[in-house]
Amino acid sequence: MIRESSKTILVIEDDAVTRNLFLGGLEAEGFVTIGAENGLVGIQQAQEHLPDLVICDLMMSDMDGYTVVTKLRQAVATSVIPFIFLTASNTMASMRKAMDLGADDYLTKPLTVNELLKAIAIRLEKQSLLRYCYAANYHQVPELSDSSLNSEFIFPPVPHLQEVFNYIEANYHKGITLSDVAQAVGYSSAYLTTQVGKETGETVNVWIVKRRMAAACTLLKNTHQTIEEIATKLGYQNACHFSRQFRQYHKLSPTNWRKENQFVQIPKTTKLQIIKNRSPLVNDLPLSS
């Protein structure tokens, strides 16, 4: 289980006794803790400190937990922070609503500190694993030929996100954004950001860019299209935006990358002409060792 002192946990709970109990138990396990007495303060604390995980009561007087998780999921900075609900309500409807809004876990009261610690450890371990796996390949965009370029080499094999990746695959060259993808698959942008972030460690927009970069490598390597033509073909409004994004991924401008990677092919007619022009005397010379 994860117990690093660097992990910060925000506890949003309007009951002071319960809040202090959880804060004390977490601090005893080496976590850095932040307490918030209501939903509004909790949102402010989350935006200011960007904790590694949020624990939130569902039923609070000023602002319920549903509103808290919705607002956190709508903001880019807090959209993928693991979020655990604490509640006395154990109905299927309330649990379903919480998960639909982007909660990662749903724990019912009463519960012990150890039960809470176990749930926290599972969420932090999953988040850490996802970040490690995808950060390791963040800049490794496939460079494939036109005949072998396939979305399965670019997108992760996550079955319930397949519709998302299929839409990106079919439309990445049209200048699509997160909003377009969310509308196409029937989710809100905030909810889709949360789900894709939890499962892949990346945002929807990052996956769109990854797909474009893979196609860019193929076009730069195998065609003589200009940078402006390639940018337009991949859905960019101008070549400057494309070049800037390409440099972020490959540490080279598109022009310099092409110089280092494009195959120089001698036309067959040129090869035949060279052979015809060779002297018979040269043909008869022994090859040097």
Coordinates of C-alpha atoms in Angstrom, one line a residue, residues 37-215:
E37 CA -15.6 22.2 6.6
N38 CA -17.8 22.5 3.6
G39 CA -18.0 22.0 -0.1
L40 CA -17.2 25.6 -1.1
V41 CA -14.0 25.6 1.0
G42 CA -13.2 22.1 -0.3
I43 CA -13.3 23.3 -3.9
Q44 CA -11.1 26.3 -3.1
Q45 CA -8.6 24.0 -1.3
A46 CA -8.5 21.5 -4.1
Q47 CA -7.8 24.2 -6.7
E48 CA -5.1 25.8 -4.6
H49 CA -3.3 22.7 -3.4
L50 CA -4.1 20.1 -6.1
P51 CA -4.1 17.2 -3.7
D52 CA -3.4 13.6 -4.7
L53 CA -6.8 12.5 -3.6
V54 CA -10.1 14.0 -2.3
I55 CA -12.4 12.4 0.3
C56 CA -15.8 14.1 0.4
D57 CA -19.0 13.7 2.4
L58 CA -22.0 13.4 0.1
M59 CA -24.7 15.2 2.2
M60 CA -23.5 18.6 3.4
S61 CA -25.6 21.7 4.3
D62 CA -24.1 24.3 2.0
M63 CA -23.2 22.3 -1.0
D64 CA -23.6 18.5 -1.5
G65 CA -20.9 16.2 -2.7
Y66 CA -22.5 15.9 -6.2
T67 CA -21.9 19.6 -6.8
V68 CA -18.3 19.3 -5.4
V69 CA -17.3 16.5 -7.7
T70 CA -19.0 18.1 -10.7
K71 CA -17.1 21.4 -10.2
L72 CA -13.8 19.6 -9.7
R73 CA -14.3 17.5 -12.9
Q74 CA -15.1 20.6 -14.9
A75 CA -11.8 22.2 -14.1
V76 CA -8.8 20.9 -16.1
A77 CA -6.4 21.1 -13.1
T78 CA -8.6 19.0 -10.8
S79 CA -10.4 16.8 -13.4
V80 CA -8.4 13.6 -12.8
I81 CA -7.8 13.8 -9.0
P82 CA -9.1 10.6 -7.5
F83 CA -12.3 11.3 -5.6
I84 CA -13.9 9.1 -2.9
F85 CA -17.4 9.7 -1.6
L86 CA -18.3 9.1 2.1
T87 CA -22.0 8.8 2.8
A88 CA -24.7 7.3 5.0
S89 CA -26.8 6.7 1.9
N90 CA -26.2 3.3 0.3
T91 CA -29.0 3.3 -2.3
M92 CA -28.1 2.1 -5.8
A93 CA -29.4 5.4 -7.3
S94 CA -27.1 7.6 -5.2
M95 CA -24.2 5.4 -5.9
R96 CA -24.9 5.4 -9.6
K97 CA -25.2 9.1 -9.7
A98 CA -21.9 9.6 -7.9
M99 CA -20.0 7.3 -10.3
D100 CA -21.7 8.9 -13.3
L101 CA -20.4 12.3 -12.1
G102 CA -16.9 11.0 -11.9
A103 CA -16.4 9.6 -8.4
D104 CA -13.8 6.8 -8.2
D105 CA -15.2 5.1 -5.1
Y106 CA -18.2 5.2 -2.8
L107 CA -17.9 4.3 0.8
T108 CA -20.8 4.1 3.3
K109 CA -20.7 5.2 6.9
P110 CA -20.0 4.1 9.4
L111 CA -16.5 2.8 8.4
T112 CA -13.2 2.5 10.2
V113 CA -10.0 4.4 9.4
N114 CA -8.5 1.1 8.2
E115 CA -11.2 0.6 5.6
L116 CA -10.7 4.2 4.4
L117 CA -6.9 3.7 4.2
K118 CA -7.4 0.6 2.1
A119 CA -9.7 2.4 -0.4
I120 CA -7.2 5.3 -0.5
A121 CA -4.3 2.9 -1.2
I122 CA -6.1 1.2 -4.1
R123 CA -6.9 4.5 -5.8
L124 CA -3.4 5.9 -5.3
E125 CA -1.7 2.8 -6.6
K126 CA -3.9 2.7 -9.7
Q127 CA -3.2 6.4 -10.3
S128 CA 0.5 5.9 -9.9
L129 CA 0.6 2.9 -12.2
L130 CA -1.3 4.7 -14.9
R131 CA 0.9 7.7 -14.8
Y132 CA 4.0 5.5 -14.9
C133 CA 2.9 3.5 -17.8
Y134 CA 1.8 6.4 -20.0
A135 CA 4.4 8.9 -19.0
A136 CA 7.1 6.4 -20.1
N137 CA 5.6 6.5 -23.6
Y138 CA 4.4 10.1 -23.7
H139 CA 6.7 11.2 -26.5
Q140 CA 6.9 7.8 -28.3
V141 CA 4.6 8.3 -31.2
P142 CA 4.6 5.4 -33.7
E143 CA 6.2 6.0 -37.0
L144 CA 4.4 3.7 -39.4
S145 CA 4.0 3.3 -43.1
D146 CA 0.7 4.1 -44.7
S147 CA 0.0 0.4 -45.2
S148 CA 0.5 -0.5 -41.5
L149 CA -0.8 2.6 -39.7
N150 CA -3.5 1.4 -37.5
S151 CA -5.2 2.8 -34.4
E152 CA -4.4 -0.3 -32.4
F153 CA -0.8 0.8 -32.4
I154 CA -1.6 4.2 -31.0
F155 CA -4.6 3.9 -28.6
P156 CA -4.6 1.8 -25.5
P157 CA -6.8 -1.4 -25.4
V158 CA -9.5 -0.1 -23.1
P159 CA -12.8 -1.7 -24.2
H160 CA -15.3 0.8 -22.8
L161 CA -13.3 3.7 -24.4
Q162 CA -13.2 2.1 -27.8
E163 CA -16.0 4.3 -29.1
V164 CA -14.0 7.4 -28.1
F165 CA -10.8 6.2 -29.8
N166 CA -12.8 5.1 -32.9
Y167 CA -14.2 8.5 -33.3
I168 CA -10.8 10.1 -32.9
E169 CA -9.4 7.7 -35.5
A170 CA -12.1 8.6 -38.0
N171 CA -12.0 12.4 -37.4
Y172 CA -8.5 13.4 -36.1
H173 CA -7.8 15.2 -39.4
K174 CA -10.8 17.4 -39.1
G175 CA -9.7 19.7 -36.3
I176 CA -11.8 18.0 -33.6
T177 CA -11.7 18.9 -29.9
L178 CA -12.7 17.4 -26.6
S179 CA -16.2 18.9 -27.0
D180 CA -16.7 17.2 -30.4
V181 CA -15.6 13.8 -29.0
A182 CA -17.8 14.1 -25.9
Q183 CA -20.9 15.0 -28.0
A184 CA -20.2 12.2 -30.4
V185 CA -20.1 9.5 -27.6
G186 CA -22.9 11.1 -25.6
Y187 CA -21.1 12.3 -22.5
S188 CA -20.3 15.7 -21.0
S189 CA -16.8 17.0 -21.5
A190 CA -16.1 16.9 -17.8
Y191 CA -17.2 13.3 -17.4
L192 CA -15.3 12.1 -20.5
T193 CA -12.2 13.9 -19.3
T194 CA -12.4 12.1 -16.0
Q195 CA -13.0 8.6 -17.5
V196 CA -10.2 8.9 -20.1
G197 CA -7.9 10.4 -17.5
K198 CA -8.5 7.6 -15.0
E199 CA -8.0 4.8 -17.5
T200 CA -5.1 6.2 -19.6
G201 CA -3.5 8.9 -17.6
E202 CA -3.9 11.3 -20.5
T203 CA -6.6 13.7 -21.7
V204 CA -8.8 13.3 -24.8
N205 CA -6.9 16.2 -26.5
V206 CA -3.6 14.5 -25.9
W207 CA -4.8 11.4 -27.7
I208 CA -6.0 13.5 -30.6
V209 CA -2.6 15.1 -30.8
K210 CA -0.8 11.7 -30.6
R211 CA -2.9 10.4 -33.5
R212 CA -2.1 13.5 -35.6
M213 CA 1.6 13.2 -34.7
A214 CA 1.7 9.6 -35.9
A215 CA 0.1 10.6 -39.2

